[in-house]
PDB file of C-alpha atoms in Angstrom:
ATOM      1  CA  MET A 584     -53.835-116.746 -44.736  1.00 64.00           C
ATOM      2  CA  ASN A 585     -52.049-113.593 -45.695  1.00 73.00           C
ATOM      3  CA  ALA A 586     -54.142-110.795 -46.998  1.00 75.00           C
ATOM      4  CA  VAL A 587     -52.754-108.238 -49.425  1.00 78.00           C
ATOM      5  CA  VAL A 588     -53.992-104.742 -48.985  1.00 77.00           C
ATOM      6  CA  VAL A 589     -53.544-102.319 -51.820  1.00 80.00           C
ATOM      7  CA  VAL A 590     -53.628 -98.638 -50.936  1.00 81.00           C
ATOM      8  CA  ASN A 591     -53.639 -95.948 -53.577  1.00 80.00           C
ATOM      9  CA  TYR A 592     -52.303 -92.504 -52.710  1.00 82.00           C
ATOM     10  CA  THR A 593     -52.679 -89.323 -54.650  1.00 79.00           C
ATOM     11  CA  VAL A 594     -49.861 -86.890 -54.147  1.00 74.00           C
ATOM     12  CA  ALA A 595     -50.295 -83.320 -55.299  1.00 69.00           C
ATOM     13  CA  VAL A 596     -47.014 -81.813 -56.422  1.00 64.00           C
ATOM     14  CA  PRO A 597     -47.067 -78.034 -56.379  1.00 64.00           C
ATOM     15  CA  PRO A 598     -45.913 -76.290 -59.527  1.00 66.00           C
ATOM     16  CA  SER A 599     -42.234 -75.410 -59.616  1.00 82.00           C
ATOM     17  CA  ASP A 600     -41.395 -71.881 -58.418  1.00 85.00           C
ATOM     18  CA  THR A 601     -38.590 -70.468 -60.536  1.00 87.00           C
ATOM     19  CA  ASP A 602     -39.576 -66.795 -60.407  1.00 91.00           C
ATOM     20  CA  ARG A 603     -37.610 -64.412 -58.241  1.00 93.00           C
ATOM     21  CA  PRO A 604     -39.487 -62.385 -55.643  1.00 96.00           C
ATOM     22  CA  ILE A 605     -39.913 -58.674 -56.240  1.00 95.00           C
ATOM     23  CA  VAL A 606     -38.605 -56.292 -53.581  1.00 97.00           C
ATOM     24  CA  VAL A 607     -39.256 -52.554 -53.489  1.00 97.00           C
ATOM     25  CA  GLY A 608     -37.667 -49.873 -51.330  1.00 97.00           C
ATOM     26  CA  SER A 609     -39.343 -46.560 -50.575  1.00 97.00           C
ATOM     27  CA  ILE A 610     -38.887 -43.471 -48.446  1.00 96.00           C
ATOM     28  CA  PRO A 611     -42.303 -42.073 -47.485  1.00 94.00           C
ATOM     29  CA  VAL A 612     -41.024 -38.552 -46.754  1.00 95.00           C
ATOM     30  CA  ALA A 613     -39.764 -36.607 -49.764  1.00 95.00           C
ATOM     31  CA  ALA A 614     -36.324 -34.997 -49.655  1.00 95.00           C
ATOM     32  CA  ASN A 615     -35.799 -31.316 -50.407  1.00 93.00           C
ATOM     33  CA  GLY A 616     -34.926 -30.116 -53.907  1.00 91.00           C
ATOM     34  CA  ALA A 617     -31.241 -30.887 -53.344  1.00 92.00           C
ATOM     35  CA  GLY A 618     -32.022 -34.463 -52.262  1.00 95.00           C
ATOM     36  CA  TRP A 619     -31.514 -34.049 -48.496  1.00 96.00           C
ATOM     37  CA  HIS A 620     -33.753 -34.928 -45.530  1.00 97.00           C
ATOM     38  CA  LYS A 621     -33.640 -32.790 -42.382  1.00 95.00           C
ATOM     39  CA  ALA A 622     -35.086 -35.374 -39.957  1.00 97.00           C
ATOM     40  CA  ASP A 623     -34.630 -39.091 -39.320  1.00 97.00           C
ATOM     41  CA  VAL A 624     -35.911 -41.257 -42.177  1.00 97.00           C
ATOM     42  CA  ALA A 625     -37.423 -44.747 -42.383  1.00 97.00           C
ATOM     43  CA  VAL A 626     -36.647 -46.768 -45.500  1.00 98.00           C
ATOM     44  CA  ASN A 627     -39.521 -49.195 -46.083  1.00 98.00           C
ATOM     45  CA  LEU A 628     -38.685 -52.468 -47.819  1.00 98.00           C
ATOM     46  CA  SER A 629     -41.433 -54.804 -49.025  1.00 98.00           C
ATOM     47  CA  ALA A 630     -41.379 -57.979 -51.094  1.00 97.00           C
ATOM     48  CA  THR A 631     -43.936 -60.052 -52.988  1.00 96.00           C
ATOM     49  CA  ASP A 632     -43.667 -63.441 -54.676  1.00 94.00           C
ATOM     50  CA  GLY A 633     -46.698 -63.390 -56.945  1.00 87.00           C
ATOM     51  CA  SER A 634     -48.116 -66.913 -57.198  1.00 84.00           C
ATOM     52  CA  GLY A 635     -44.838 -68.464 -56.028  1.00 86.00           C
ATOM     53  CA  THR A 636     -43.995 -70.134 -52.737  1.00 89.00           C
ATOM     54  CA  GLY A 637     -44.047 -66.910 -50.716  1.00 92.00           C
ATOM     55  CA  VAL A 638     -41.456 -64.499 -49.366  1.00 96.00           C
ATOM     56  CA  LYS A 639     -39.024 -66.109 -46.920  1.00 97.00           C
ATOM     57  CA  SER A 640     -36.975 -63.044 -45.993  1.00 98.00           C
ATOM     58  CA  ILE A 641     -35.710 -59.572 -46.787  1.00 98.00           C
ATOM     59  CA  SER A 642     -32.014 -58.863 -46.304  1.00 98.00           C
ATOM     60  CA  TYR A 643     -30.365 -55.453 -46.094  1.00 98.00           C
ATOM     61  CA  ALA A 644     -27.056 -53.805 -45.241  1.00 98.00           C
ATOM     62  CA  LEU A 645     -26.126 -50.170 -44.621  1.00 98.00           C
ATOM     63  CA  SER A 646     -22.944 -48.413 -45.737  1.00 98.00           C
ATOM     64  CA  GLY A 647     -21.681 -44.845 -45.610  1.00 98.00           C
ATOM     65  CA  ALA A 648     -22.609 -42.563 -42.710  1.00 98.00           C
ATOM     66  CA  GLN A 649     -24.676 -45.261 -40.986  1.00 98.00           C
ATOM     67  CA  THR A 650     -23.440 -48.825 -41.225  1.00 98.00           C
ATOM     68  CA  SER A 651     -24.696 -52.300 -40.441  1.00 98.00           C
ATOM     69  CA  SER A 652     -23.688 -55.731 -41.611  1.00 98.00           C
ATOM     70  CA  LEU A 653     -26.129 -57.881 -43.549  1.00 98.00           C
ATOM     71  CA  THR A 654     -29.381 -58.200 -41.583  1.00 98.00           C
ATOM     72  CA  VAL A 655     -31.876 -60.916 -42.502  1.00 98.00           C
ATOM     73  CA  VAL A 656     -35.515 -60.369 -41.520  1.00 98.00           C
ATOM     74  CA  SER A 657     -37.902 -63.328 -41.826  1.00 98.00           C
ATOM     75  CA  ALA A 658     -40.792 -61.232 -43.129  1.00 97.00           C
ATOM     76  CA  ALA A 659     -42.168 -59.737 -46.335  1.00 97.00           C
ATOM     77  CA  SER A 660     -41.633 -56.163 -45.117  1.00 98.00           C
ATOM     78  CA  VAL A 661     -39.331 -54.218 -42.830  1.00 98.00           C
ATOM     79  CA  SER A 662     -38.718 -50.573 -41.926  1.00 98.00           C
ATOM     80  CA  VAL A 663     -35.070 -49.517 -41.634  1.00 98.00           C
ATOM     81  CA  PRO A 664     -34.454 -46.336 -39.592  1.00 98.00           C
ATOM     82  CA  ILE A 665     -31.752 -43.957 -40.843  1.00 98.00           C
ATOM     83  CA  VAL A 666     -30.669 -41.644 -38.010  1.00 98.00           C
ATOM     84  CA  THR A 667     -27.008 -40.812 -38.700  1.00 98.00           C
ATOM     85  CA  GLU A 668     -26.232 -37.580 -40.543  1.00 97.00           C
ATOM     86  CA  GLY A 669     -24.477 -37.937 -43.877  1.00 96.00           C
ATOM     87  CA  ILE A 670     -24.998 -40.156 -46.904  1.00 97.00           C
ATOM     88  CA  THR A 671     -26.124 -43.735 -46.240  1.00 98.00           C
ATOM     89  CA  THR A 672     -26.690 -46.425 -48.862  1.00 98.00           C
ATOM     90  CA  VAL A 673     -29.243 -49.147 -48.111  1.00 98.00           C
ATOM     91  CA  THR A 674     -28.597 -52.294 -50.179  1.00 98.00           C
ATOM     92  CA  PHE A 675     -31.356 -54.923 -50.112  1.00 98.00           C
ATOM     93  CA  PHE A 676     -32.801 -58.077 -51.694  1.00 98.00           C
ATOM     94  CA  ALA A 677     -35.436 -60.721 -50.928  1.00 98.00           C
ATOM     95  CA  GLU A 678     -35.549 -64.513 -51.005  1.00 97.00           C
ATOM     96  CA  ASP A 679     -38.601 -66.717 -51.470  1.00 95.00           C
ATOM     97  CA  VAL A 680     -39.327 -70.076 -49.828  1.00 94.00           C
ATOM     98  CA  ALA A 681     -38.124 -71.922 -52.944  1.00 93.00           C
ATOM     99  CA  GLY A 682     -34.702 -70.242 -52.644  1.00 94.00           C
ATOM    100  CA  ASN A 683     -35.072 -67.770 -55.514  1.00 94.00           C
ATOM    101  CA  VAL A 684     -33.267 -64.504 -54.744  1.00 96.00           C
ATOM    102  CA  ALA A 685     -34.262 -61.086 -56.050  1.00 96.00           C
ATOM    103  CA  THR A 686     -31.683 -58.908 -57.727  1.00 95.00           C
ATOM    104  CA  SER A 687     -29.906 -56.677 -55.204  1.00 97.00           C
ATOM    105  CA  GLN A 688     -30.981 -53.025 -55.229  1.00 97.00           C
ATOM    106  CA  SER A 689     -29.963 -49.912 -53.328  1.00 97.00           C
ATOM    107  CA  LEU A 690     -31.343 -46.581 -52.150  1.00 97.00           C
ATOM    108  CA  THR A 691     -29.283 -43.599 -51.063  1.00 97.00           C
ATOM    109  CA  VAL A 692     -30.438 -41.459 -48.137  1.00 98.00           C
ATOM    110  CA  ARG A 693     -28.941 -38.015 -47.510  1.00 97.00           C
ATOM    111  CA  LEU A 694     -29.568 -36.805 -43.950  1.00 97.00           C
ATOM    112  CA  ASP A 695     -28.597 -33.389 -42.543  1.00 96.00           C
ATOM    113  CA  LYS A 696     -30.318 -32.550 -39.236  1.00 95.00           C
ATOM    114  CA  THR A 697     -27.937 -29.708 -38.305  1.00 91.00           C
ATOM    115  CA  ALA A 698     -28.858 -26.154 -39.311  1.00 87.00           C
ATOM    116  CA  PRO A 699     -26.245 -24.048 -41.126  1.00 88.00           C
ATOM    117  CA  ARG A 700     -24.051 -21.824 -38.978  1.00 89.00           C
ATOM    118  CA  VAL A 701     -23.875 -18.059 -39.502  1.00 88.00           C
ATOM    119  CA  VAL A 702     -20.924 -16.193 -37.974  1.00 87.00           C
ATOM    120  CA  ILE A 703     -21.115 -12.392 -37.874  1.00 84.00           C
ATOM    121  CA  THR A 704     -17.623 -10.958 -38.274  1.00 84.00           C
ATOM    122  CA  SER A 705     -18.589  -7.261 -38.236  1.00 84.00           C
ATOM    123  CA  PRO A 706     -19.663  -4.761 -37.134  1.00 85.00           C
ATOM    124  CA  GLU A 707     -17.271  -4.815 -34.247  1.00 82.00           C
ATOM    125  CA  ALA A 708     -18.597  -4.806 -30.703  1.00 82.00           C
ATOM    126  CA  ARG A 709     -18.566  -1.120 -29.744  1.00 85.00           C
ATOM    127  CA  VAL A 710     -20.942   1.741 -29.131  1.00 88.00           C
ATOM    128  CA  TYR A 711     -22.406   3.318 -32.287  1.00 87.00           C
ATOM    129  CA  THR A 712     -24.059   6.716 -32.548  1.00 90.00           C
ATOM    130  CA  VAL A 713     -27.530   7.201 -33.959  1.00 91.00           C
ATOM    131  CA  HIS A 714     -27.492   7.054 -37.787  1.00 89.00           C
ATOM    132  CA  GLU A 715     -23.890   5.868 -37.869  1.00 86.00           C
ATOM    133  CA  ALA A 716     -23.395   3.307 -40.618  1.00 85.00           C
ATOM    134  CA  ALA A 717     -22.286  -0.108 -39.493  1.00 82.00           C
ATOM    135  CA  ALA A 718     -21.413  -2.476 -42.326  1.00 81.00           C
ATOM    136  CA  ALA A 719     -22.224  -6.081 -41.619  1.00 83.00           C
ATOM    137  CA  ALA A 720     -20.087  -8.999 -42.672  1.00 85.00           C
ATOM    138  CA  TYR A 721     -20.748 -12.683 -42.032  1.00 85.00           C
ATOM    139  CA  THR A 722     -19.932 -16.170 -43.172  1.00 87.00           C
ATOM    140  CA  CYS A 723     -22.161 -19.200 -43.542  1.00 88.00           C
ATOM    141  CA  THR A 724     -21.042 -22.807 -43.154  1.00 88.00           C
ATOM    142  CA  ASP A 725     -22.729 -26.194 -43.246  1.00 87.00           C
ATOM    143  CA  ALA A 726     -20.646 -29.347 -42.941  1.00 84.00           C
ATOM    144  CA  GLY A 727     -23.581 -31.550 -43.977  1.00 85.00           C
ATOM    145  CA  SER A 728     -25.532 -30.709 -47.092  1.00 87.00           C
ATOM    146  CA  GLY A 729     -23.699 -27.455 -47.795  1.00 85.00           C
ATOM    147  CA  ILE A 730     -24.958 -23.908 -48.179  1.00 86.00           C
ATOM    148  CA  ALA A 731     -27.653 -23.239 -50.770  1.00 84.00           C
ATOM    149  CA  ALA A 732     -27.467 -19.463 -50.243  1.00 85.00           C
ATOM    150  CA  CYS A 733     -25.887 -17.042 -47.792  1.00 85.00           C
ATOM    151  CA  THR A 734     -27.436 -13.657 -48.403  1.00 83.00           C
ATOM    152  CA  GLY A 735     -28.398 -10.695 -46.287  1.00 75.00           C
ATOM    153  CA  THR A 736     -27.889  -6.983 -45.860  1.00 70.00           C
ATOM    154  CA  THR A 737     -24.249  -5.874 -45.639  1.00 60.00           C
TER     155      THR A 737
END
């Protein structure tokens, strides 16, 4: 005698995730008034997926002064160090587990760790008498962020 066994299964199908994750980039240390940093900077990237399937990864690439090819990090946040002087653009996006990809964004970091250079061109190197006038002349240069002001007594 063959017995027939009937088994009922209930399968829960999760709701469809069609929303893109949200990714935000931030620089915790403010730049100066001209938009430049004078020390190494960390660009913090973080992503959320609301009530979706969750963040699968954050991807970023660097161009300009500091470069790197596309880097994929299997996490919802990452800190990207910027250590090369000049102007670097960080381009980034996130992907969720369902395969939805956030719109690509970018942040620009301006880094100048080198102080300006002042070259005194006069007075000439000689012996001066007491109360003798010695006019000063100098030049200021800065290959990074440029010179905001070059003033002094002449």
